[in-house]
Amino acid sequence: MPLGRPRRPGTDAERAAARRQQVRENVRAFRQRNRERQQSESQPESSESEALSRQNSVVRSEAGSSSQAIASLSEALSTSFQGLSTSLQFETSVPQAISIQLPLRNISITSETIGRTIRWSLGLPFRIDLGPSYSDAFIAAFQHRSLPAPMLTVESDPMEAEFRMSSSLNPTPTTAAVLIPEQPPPDTTADSLTRVEICYHTWTTSISFEAMSPGSEMLREALLSAALNLISIERNDRAMAMQAVQIQATALRKLRDGFDDYLENKDAAKAMLLSATALACSMSELLVNKSWDGFSLHLKGVGALIEHAGPEALASQTARDHYYGYRAVQFPFSFLHRRGSFLAREEWINLAWRDGDPSNHPIHTLLDVGLHVPSEMEHYDKNPGRRPGALRRQLKKLNDLAMELNQWRLDLFARYPSSMSTTDAASWTGLHSDVIHFSHDTVATSFTVFTGVRVALFSLVRQLAEDLKDDDESAIPLLKYSVDESFKWSRVACQCLEYFFARDPNVAGRVMCLFPFDTAWSTFVELGEKYERDMMNELRWCQNAAERIEATGLPVFKVRSRI
């Protein structure tokens, strides 16, 4: 006779549907208990002892079922939010602070009436490293998962990232601001839009959509999954992590269906939703799984949508900012995978509106040149054993790219002459006595990425010269020069790294500077193995730097060596 609990009859789909139905029943039961508790508290004849006993029974019932606690997380937040909005909407404009104690959580909520709107600030007792815009998206996902009304408008404001929490909470909280119309007209409720900004370091993607539209559900699921994943890590809650995985799987399935539907209908509005959902999934991979491979796979979906829409779709400033952000985040993976990108084509570089665009920073003029290097890498890898003439022609192309990089560096120095950088004493000792302290984050990011592009270019020159030296002795001096240049600029890249991680914790460009660091580290490994150079100090410093970087919560692209 078989042992254990018998398996539910039916197919896998039927069993999955039964599990979903069970979760819905748990949520309904939790809501019913909340309503009963609110009704009992509103009756004046109810005694405090009865309310306390009823609340204790709710806590005991929640502790008895972990699945109920997981499924009711968003409902608990939204119920508290809804109750506060009802009781405080007629108060004065004096800020009010309410502290709500939930099981194992403490949420600080502040409301302030400004004109015809009420501004809410929520402080969550866990850390989200992506900034206020991403936490706004989390809260929007929580609200829209359980509250069909009112429609929320999520706005991002750098000044809202101030610490408004009490000292008893996490010392590094993240706050968010949500604007709610006081009394929206009934005939315009259906047309209300939700605006979500997903901020990934220097890349901010904005999207506005109807909150309850079918296509937006996958974005809400992806954001909610990311939020639950982060909370589960902070609370070490495996059950909540499993719930997040289930929601993430649902979001991915809807994302795949959305791509199929987009191929048939070519809806531009759906394309923005798909792009934002893919970006949210990629961030989950990075934050939760610490996986750059998973991050880049989801990022390919964003790039496919941009490429399919074509350069003519970059008519609005929002679309252009999205293009710039994707470009700045995607380029390291072109170098890592040695694969060219559509971003290196002329139609994606020579855009008529770029000359006067305020977002056309030096990093993007650098990428106009640098993105051709991965294309040359791909060409080299796909054509092994080429004749000397073909190798010389490719070396000529790389020489032209090196001259363009030199001109870009001269232009940068001319634009920021004496105030570009200074030197400070190094705190990451072992390789340099001083480090470069830049005057501006834009200059720091652009110049540091320049060092990585230059090292990668001369790494390819070194490979071509190695193949050519047996047939052409003139390639030997070029080989020595490329080795010296690679070593020189790898050291400079490491000298720039400390500015991003050992100084201001909010400095921009941390992700982009991982590419020069990875390129320098791999160069030190290659010079030590193939050219018998003593790279022990460099390799030891890179290993220690990688440990310091990972201690901030950001994984390096790859651990190249261990000593």
Short mmCIF file of N, CA and C in Angstrom, two decimals, residues 302-442:
data_model
loop_
_atom_site.label_atom_id
_atom_site.label_comp_id
_atom_site.label_asym_id
_atom_site.label_seq_id
_atom_site.Cartn_x
_atom_site.Cartn_y
_atom_site.Cartn_z
N VAL A 302 14.54 43.73 -24.76
CA VAL A 302 14.41 45.19 -24.88
C VAL A 302 15.04 45.66 -26.18
N GLY A 303 16.23 45.13 -26.49
CA GLY A 303 16.90 45.54 -27.72
C GLY A 303 16.16 45.11 -28.97
N ALA A 304 15.55 43.92 -28.93
CA ALA A 304 14.80 43.45 -30.09
C ALA A 304 13.62 44.37 -30.39
N LEU A 305 12.96 44.86 -29.34
CA LEU A 305 11.83 45.78 -29.55
C LEU A 305 12.30 47.12 -30.11
N ILE A 306 13.42 47.63 -29.61
CA ILE A 306 13.95 48.89 -30.13
C ILE A 306 14.36 48.73 -31.58
N GLU A 307 15.04 47.64 -31.90
CA GLU A 307 15.49 47.42 -33.28
C GLU A 307 14.31 47.25 -34.22
N HIS A 308 13.28 46.53 -33.78
CA HIS A 308 12.12 46.29 -34.63
C HIS A 308 11.37 47.59 -34.92
N ALA A 309 11.29 48.48 -33.93
CA ALA A 309 10.59 49.75 -34.15
C ALA A 309 11.35 50.65 -35.10
N GLY A 310 12.68 50.55 -35.13
CA GLY A 310 13.47 51.34 -36.06
C GLY A 310 13.81 52.71 -35.53
N PRO A 311 14.80 53.38 -36.15
CA PRO A 311 15.20 54.72 -35.70
C PRO A 311 14.09 55.75 -35.80
N GLU A 312 13.15 55.55 -36.73
CA GLU A 312 12.07 56.53 -36.88
C GLU A 312 11.14 56.57 -35.67
N ALA A 313 11.19 55.54 -34.82
CA ALA A 313 10.34 55.52 -33.62
C ALA A 313 10.89 56.41 -32.51
N LEU A 314 12.10 56.95 -32.67
CA LEU A 314 12.71 57.79 -31.64
C LEU A 314 12.30 59.24 -31.83
N ALA A 315 11.00 59.47 -31.91
CA ALA A 315 10.49 60.82 -32.15
C ALA A 315 10.26 61.60 -30.86
N SER A 316 9.92 60.92 -29.78
CA SER A 316 9.64 61.59 -28.51
C SER A 316 10.88 61.55 -27.62
N GLN A 317 10.91 62.46 -26.65
CA GLN A 317 12.03 62.51 -25.72
C GLN A 317 12.07 61.26 -24.85
N THR A 318 10.89 60.71 -24.51
CA THR A 318 10.85 59.48 -23.71
C THR A 318 11.50 58.33 -24.47
N ALA A 319 11.18 58.19 -25.76
CA ALA A 319 11.77 57.13 -26.56
C ALA A 319 13.28 57.32 -26.70
N ARG A 320 13.72 58.56 -26.81
CA ARG A 320 15.15 58.82 -26.95
C ARG A 320 15.89 58.51 -25.66
N ASP A 321 15.31 58.88 -24.53
CA ASP A 321 15.93 58.54 -23.25
C ASP A 321 16.02 57.03 -23.07
N HIS A 322 14.97 56.32 -23.50
CA HIS A 322 14.98 54.86 -23.44
C HIS A 322 16.09 54.30 -24.32
N TYR A 323 16.27 54.86 -25.49
CA TYR A 323 17.34 54.44 -26.42
C TYR A 323 18.72 54.69 -25.80
N TYR A 324 18.92 55.87 -25.25
CA TYR A 324 20.20 56.18 -24.63
C TYR A 324 20.49 55.25 -23.45
N GLY A 325 19.47 55.01 -22.63
CA GLY A 325 19.67 54.15 -21.47
C GLY A 325 20.02 52.73 -21.86
N TYR A 326 19.28 52.18 -22.83
CA TYR A 326 19.58 50.82 -23.28
C TYR A 326 20.99 50.75 -23.86
N ARG A 327 21.37 51.75 -24.61
CA ARG A 327 22.69 51.77 -25.24
C ARG A 327 23.80 51.73 -24.19
N ALA A 328 23.63 52.52 -23.13
CA ALA A 328 24.67 52.59 -22.11
C ALA A 328 24.76 51.33 -21.28
N VAL A 329 23.65 50.60 -21.13
CA VAL A 329 23.65 49.39 -20.31
C VAL A 329 24.04 48.16 -21.13
N GLN A 330 23.73 48.16 -22.42
CA GLN A 330 23.94 46.97 -23.24
C GLN A 330 25.38 46.81 -23.72
N PHE A 331 26.11 47.91 -23.92
CA PHE A 331 27.39 47.80 -24.61
C PHE A 331 28.41 46.89 -23.91
N PRO A 332 28.46 46.80 -22.56
CA PRO A 332 29.45 45.88 -21.98
C PRO A 332 29.26 44.44 -22.42
N PHE A 333 28.00 44.03 -22.63
CA PHE A 333 27.75 42.64 -23.02
C PHE A 333 28.16 42.38 -24.46
N SER A 334 28.17 43.40 -25.30
CA SER A 334 28.70 43.23 -26.65
C SER A 334 30.19 42.92 -26.59
N PHE A 335 30.91 43.58 -25.68
CA PHE A 335 32.34 43.29 -25.51
C PHE A 335 32.55 41.93 -24.86
N LEU A 336 31.76 41.62 -23.83
CA LEU A 336 31.95 40.36 -23.11
C LEU A 336 31.68 39.17 -24.02
N HIS A 337 30.63 39.26 -24.83
CA HIS A 337 30.26 38.15 -25.72
C HIS A 337 30.92 38.24 -27.08
N ARG A 338 31.68 39.33 -27.32
CA ARG A 338 32.37 39.53 -28.61
C ARG A 338 31.39 39.42 -29.77
N ARG A 339 30.29 40.12 -29.64
CA ARG A 339 29.25 40.11 -30.67
C ARG A 339 28.85 41.56 -30.99
N GLY A 340 28.70 41.83 -32.27
CA GLY A 340 28.27 43.15 -32.69
C GLY A 340 26.81 43.40 -32.35
N SER A 341 26.41 44.66 -32.42
CA SER A 341 25.05 45.06 -32.09
C SER A 341 24.51 45.95 -33.19
N PHE A 342 23.19 45.98 -33.30
CA PHE A 342 22.56 46.88 -34.27
C PHE A 342 22.85 48.33 -33.94
N LEU A 343 23.24 48.61 -32.71
CA LEU A 343 23.54 49.98 -32.30
C LEU A 343 24.79 50.53 -32.99
N ALA A 344 25.61 49.65 -33.58
CA ALA A 344 26.81 50.10 -34.28
C ALA A 344 26.54 50.47 -35.73
N ARG A 345 25.32 50.25 -36.22
CA ARG A 345 25.00 50.60 -37.60
C ARG A 345 24.87 52.11 -37.75
N GLU A 346 25.12 52.57 -38.96
CA GLU A 346 25.12 54.01 -39.22
C GLU A 346 23.76 54.64 -38.95
N GLU A 347 22.67 53.92 -39.29
CA GLU A 347 21.34 54.52 -39.11
C GLU A 347 20.99 54.72 -37.65
N TRP A 348 21.68 54.00 -36.73
CA TRP A 348 21.43 54.17 -35.30
C TRP A 348 22.43 55.13 -34.66
N ILE A 349 23.41 55.59 -35.42
CA ILE A 349 24.41 56.53 -34.89
C ILE A 349 24.20 57.93 -35.46
N ASN A 350 24.08 58.03 -36.77
CA ASN A 350 23.93 59.32 -37.43
C ASN A 350 22.46 59.73 -37.45
N LEU A 351 21.94 60.06 -36.29
CA LEU A 351 20.56 60.51 -36.15
C LEU A 351 20.53 62.03 -36.18
N ALA A 352 19.57 62.58 -36.94
CA ALA A 352 19.55 64.02 -37.18
C ALA A 352 19.36 64.83 -35.90
N TRP A 353 18.64 64.28 -34.94
CA TRP A 353 18.30 65.05 -33.75
C TRP A 353 19.37 64.98 -32.66
N ARG A 354 20.41 64.19 -32.84
CA ARG A 354 21.36 63.97 -31.76
C ARG A 354 22.24 65.17 -31.47
N ASP A 355 22.55 65.98 -32.47
CA ASP A 355 23.49 67.09 -32.25
C ASP A 355 22.99 68.08 -31.20
N GLY A 356 21.70 68.36 -31.22
CA GLY A 356 21.16 69.30 -30.25
C GLY A 356 20.46 68.67 -29.08
N ASP A 357 20.57 67.35 -28.94
CA ASP A 357 19.85 66.67 -27.86
C ASP A 357 20.61 66.85 -26.55
N PRO A 358 19.93 67.26 -25.47
CA PRO A 358 20.64 67.48 -24.20
C PRO A 358 21.16 66.20 -23.57
N SER A 359 20.61 65.06 -23.95
CA SER A 359 21.04 63.79 -23.35
C SER A 359 22.22 63.16 -24.08
N ASN A 360 22.73 63.82 -25.11
CA ASN A 360 23.84 63.26 -25.88
C ASN A 360 25.15 63.56 -25.16
N HIS A 361 25.39 62.83 -24.06
CA HIS A 361 26.56 63.05 -23.22
C HIS A 361 27.82 62.47 -23.88
N PRO A 362 29.00 62.80 -23.35
CA PRO A 362 30.24 62.26 -23.92
C PRO A 362 30.28 60.74 -23.97
N ILE A 363 29.60 60.05 -23.04
CA ILE A 363 29.62 58.59 -23.07
C ILE A 363 29.03 58.06 -24.36
N HIS A 364 28.03 58.76 -24.92
CA HIS A 364 27.39 58.28 -26.14
C HIS A 364 28.21 58.61 -27.38
N THR A 365 28.90 59.73 -27.40
CA THR A 365 29.82 59.98 -28.51
C THR A 365 30.99 59.00 -28.46
N LEU A 366 31.38 58.57 -27.27
CA LEU A 366 32.40 57.52 -27.16
C LEU A 366 31.89 56.20 -27.71
N LEU A 367 30.64 55.85 -27.38
CA LEU A 367 30.08 54.59 -27.86
C LEU A 367 29.88 54.59 -29.37
N ASP A 368 29.73 55.77 -29.99
CA ASP A 368 29.66 55.82 -31.45
C ASP A 368 30.89 55.17 -32.07
N VAL A 369 32.02 55.31 -31.41
CA VAL A 369 33.26 54.69 -31.89
C VAL A 369 33.45 53.30 -31.29
N GLY A 370 33.24 53.20 -29.98
CA GLY A 370 33.57 51.96 -29.28
C GLY A 370 32.72 50.78 -29.69
N LEU A 371 31.47 50.98 -30.09
CA LEU A 371 30.60 49.86 -30.44
C LEU A 371 31.03 49.15 -31.72
N HIS A 372 31.97 49.74 -32.47
CA HIS A 372 32.49 49.05 -33.65
C HIS A 372 33.51 47.97 -33.27
N VAL A 373 34.09 48.07 -32.07
CA VAL A 373 35.10 47.09 -31.66
C VAL A 373 34.51 45.69 -31.50
N PRO A 374 33.36 45.49 -30.81
CA PRO A 374 32.78 44.14 -30.75
C PRO A 374 32.44 43.56 -32.12
N SER A 375 32.05 44.41 -33.07
CA SER A 375 31.79 43.92 -34.42
C SER A 375 33.06 43.37 -35.05
N GLU A 376 34.18 44.04 -34.82
CA GLU A 376 35.46 43.53 -35.33
C GLU A 376 35.88 42.26 -34.59
N MET A 377 35.57 42.16 -33.31
CA MET A 377 35.84 40.93 -32.58
C MET A 377 35.06 39.76 -33.16
N GLU A 378 33.79 39.99 -33.44
CA GLU A 378 32.96 38.93 -34.02
C GLU A 378 33.49 38.51 -35.39
N HIS A 379 33.91 39.49 -36.18
CA HIS A 379 34.47 39.18 -37.50
C HIS A 379 35.74 38.35 -37.38
N TYR A 380 36.58 38.66 -36.40
CA TYR A 380 37.81 37.89 -36.19
C TYR A 380 37.50 36.46 -35.74
N ASP A 381 36.56 36.29 -34.83
CA ASP A 381 36.24 34.96 -34.31
C ASP A 381 35.60 34.06 -35.36
N LYS A 382 34.84 34.64 -36.27
CA LYS A 382 34.14 33.84 -37.28
C LYS A 382 35.00 33.53 -38.50
N ASN A 383 36.18 34.10 -38.58
CA ASN A 383 37.04 33.88 -39.75
C ASN A 383 38.46 33.53 -39.29
N PRO A 384 38.65 32.34 -38.70
CA PRO A 384 39.99 31.96 -38.25
C PRO A 384 40.88 31.56 -39.44
N GLY A 385 42.19 31.63 -39.22
CA GLY A 385 43.12 31.18 -40.25
C GLY A 385 43.09 32.01 -41.51
N ARG A 386 42.89 33.31 -41.39
CA ARG A 386 42.81 34.16 -42.58
C ARG A 386 44.20 34.46 -43.14
N ARG A 387 44.19 34.90 -44.37
CA ARG A 387 45.44 35.25 -45.04
C ARG A 387 45.99 36.57 -44.50
N PRO A 388 47.30 36.80 -44.71
CA PRO A 388 47.91 38.04 -44.20
C PRO A 388 47.24 39.31 -44.71
N GLY A 389 46.79 39.30 -45.96
CA GLY A 389 46.14 40.50 -46.49
C GLY A 389 44.88 40.85 -45.73
N ALA A 390 44.09 39.85 -45.38
CA ALA A 390 42.85 40.11 -44.63
C ALA A 390 43.17 40.60 -43.23
N LEU A 391 44.24 40.06 -42.62
CA LEU A 391 44.63 40.53 -41.29
C LEU A 391 45.09 41.98 -41.33
N ARG A 392 45.84 42.36 -42.38
CA ARG A 392 46.30 43.74 -42.49
C ARG A 392 45.12 44.70 -42.67
N ARG A 393 44.13 44.28 -43.45
CA ARG A 393 42.96 45.15 -43.66
C ARG A 393 42.20 45.39 -42.35
N GLN A 394 42.09 44.33 -41.54
CA GLN A 394 41.40 44.52 -40.27
C GLN A 394 42.23 45.37 -39.32
N LEU A 395 43.55 45.20 -39.35
CA LEU A 395 44.40 46.06 -38.53
C LEU A 395 44.27 47.53 -38.94
N LYS A 396 44.08 47.76 -40.23
CA LYS A 396 43.88 49.14 -40.70
C LYS A 396 42.58 49.72 -40.12
N LYS A 397 41.52 48.92 -40.06
CA LYS A 397 40.27 49.39 -39.46
C LYS A 397 40.45 49.71 -37.98
N LEU A 398 41.18 48.84 -37.29
CA LEU A 398 41.40 49.08 -35.86
C LEU A 398 42.28 50.30 -35.64
N ASN A 399 43.22 50.54 -36.54
CA ASN A 399 44.04 51.75 -36.43
C ASN A 399 43.18 53.01 -36.59
N ASP A 400 42.22 52.96 -37.51
CA ASP A 400 41.31 54.10 -37.68
C ASP A 400 40.47 54.32 -36.42
N LEU A 401 40.01 53.22 -35.82
CA LEU A 401 39.23 53.35 -34.58
C LEU A 401 40.09 53.92 -33.46
N ALA A 402 41.36 53.52 -33.38
CA ALA A 402 42.25 54.05 -32.35
C ALA A 402 42.46 55.55 -32.53
N MET A 403 42.56 56.00 -33.77
CA MET A 403 42.71 57.43 -34.02
C MET A 403 41.44 58.20 -33.61
N GLU A 404 40.27 57.62 -33.86
CA GLU A 404 39.03 58.26 -33.44
C GLU A 404 38.93 58.32 -31.92
N LEU A 405 39.39 57.27 -31.24
CA LEU A 405 39.39 57.30 -29.78
C LEU A 405 40.34 58.38 -29.25
N ASN A 406 41.50 58.53 -29.90
CA ASN A 406 42.42 59.58 -29.48
C ASN A 406 41.79 60.96 -29.65
N GLN A 407 41.06 61.15 -30.74
CA GLN A 407 40.41 62.44 -30.97
C GLN A 407 39.31 62.68 -29.94
N TRP A 408 38.58 61.62 -29.59
CA TRP A 408 37.55 61.78 -28.56
C TRP A 408 38.17 62.20 -27.23
N ARG A 409 39.31 61.62 -26.90
CA ARG A 409 39.97 61.97 -25.63
C ARG A 409 40.44 63.42 -25.65
N LEU A 410 40.96 63.88 -26.78
CA LEU A 410 41.38 65.28 -26.89
C LEU A 410 40.18 66.22 -26.74
N ASP A 411 39.06 65.84 -27.35
CA ASP A 411 37.85 66.68 -27.23
C ASP A 411 37.36 66.73 -25.78
N LEU A 412 37.44 65.61 -25.07
CA LEU A 412 37.01 65.60 -23.68
C LEU A 412 37.92 66.48 -22.83
N PHE A 413 39.23 66.40 -23.05
CA PHE A 413 40.15 67.24 -22.30
C PHE A 413 39.96 68.72 -22.62
N ALA A 414 39.60 69.01 -23.87
CA ALA A 414 39.36 70.41 -24.24
C ALA A 414 38.08 70.94 -23.61
N ARG A 415 37.09 70.07 -23.46
CA ARG A 415 35.82 70.49 -22.87
C ARG A 415 35.94 70.66 -21.36
N TYR A 416 36.75 69.81 -20.70
CA TYR A 416 36.96 69.91 -19.25
C TYR A 416 38.47 70.05 -19.03
N PRO A 417 39.05 71.24 -19.26
CA PRO A 417 40.52 71.37 -19.27
C PRO A 417 41.18 71.09 -17.93
N SER A 418 41.14 72.04 -17.01
CA SER A 418 41.89 71.87 -15.76
C SER A 418 41.04 71.27 -14.65
N SER A 419 39.71 71.36 -14.80
CA SER A 419 38.84 70.88 -13.73
C SER A 419 38.38 69.45 -13.95
N MET A 420 39.00 68.75 -14.89
CA MET A 420 38.53 67.41 -15.20
C MET A 420 38.75 66.44 -14.05
N SER A 421 39.94 66.47 -13.45
CA SER A 421 40.22 65.51 -12.38
C SER A 421 41.39 65.99 -11.55
N THR A 422 41.49 65.43 -10.35
CA THR A 422 42.63 65.61 -9.46
C THR A 422 43.04 64.23 -8.97
N THR A 423 44.05 64.19 -8.12
CA THR A 423 44.49 62.92 -7.55
C THR A 423 44.37 62.97 -6.03
N ASP A 424 43.94 61.85 -5.47
CA ASP A 424 43.84 61.69 -4.02
C ASP A 424 44.64 60.46 -3.61
N ALA A 425 44.91 60.36 -2.33
CA ALA A 425 45.60 59.18 -1.81
C ALA A 425 44.69 57.96 -1.94
N ALA A 426 45.25 56.86 -2.37
CA ALA A 426 44.47 55.65 -2.60
C ALA A 426 44.13 54.98 -1.28
N SER A 427 42.88 54.55 -1.15
CA SER A 427 42.48 53.75 0.01
C SER A 427 42.50 52.26 -0.31
N TRP A 428 42.40 51.91 -1.60
CA TRP A 428 42.56 50.52 -2.03
C TRP A 428 44.03 50.35 -2.39
N THR A 429 44.82 50.06 -1.40
CA THR A 429 46.27 50.02 -1.59
C THR A 429 46.69 48.72 -2.25
N GLY A 430 47.96 48.71 -2.67
CA GLY A 430 48.54 47.51 -3.26
C GLY A 430 48.92 47.66 -4.71
N LEU A 431 48.38 48.67 -5.39
CA LEU A 431 48.68 48.85 -6.81
C LEU A 431 49.03 50.30 -7.13
N HIS A 432 48.33 51.26 -6.51
CA HIS A 432 48.57 52.68 -6.77
C HIS A 432 48.75 53.41 -5.44
N SER A 433 49.55 54.45 -5.49
CA SER A 433 49.67 55.32 -4.32
C SER A 433 48.61 56.41 -4.32
N ASP A 434 48.10 56.75 -5.51
CA ASP A 434 47.03 57.75 -5.60
C ASP A 434 46.01 57.30 -6.64
N VAL A 435 44.82 57.88 -6.55
CA VAL A 435 43.73 57.54 -7.46
C VAL A 435 43.21 58.82 -8.09
N ILE A 436 42.45 58.65 -9.18
CA ILE A 436 41.90 59.80 -9.90
C ILE A 436 40.57 60.18 -9.27
N HIS A 437 40.45 61.43 -8.88
CA HIS A 437 39.19 61.96 -8.36
C HIS A 437 38.63 62.93 -9.40
N PHE A 438 37.51 62.57 -9.98
CA PHE A 438 36.94 63.34 -11.08
C PHE A 438 36.07 64.47 -10.54
N SER A 439 35.92 65.50 -11.36
CA SER A 439 35.11 66.65 -10.96
C SER A 439 33.63 66.43 -11.20
N HIS A 440 33.27 65.45 -12.03
CA HIS A 440 31.86 65.25 -12.38
C HIS A 440 31.66 63.78 -12.71
N ASP A 441 30.49 63.25 -12.36
CA ASP A 441 30.21 61.84 -12.63
C ASP A 441 30.21 61.54 -14.12
N THR A 442 29.74 62.47 -14.94
CA THR A 442 29.72 62.25 -16.39
C THR A 442 31.13 62.08 -16.93
#
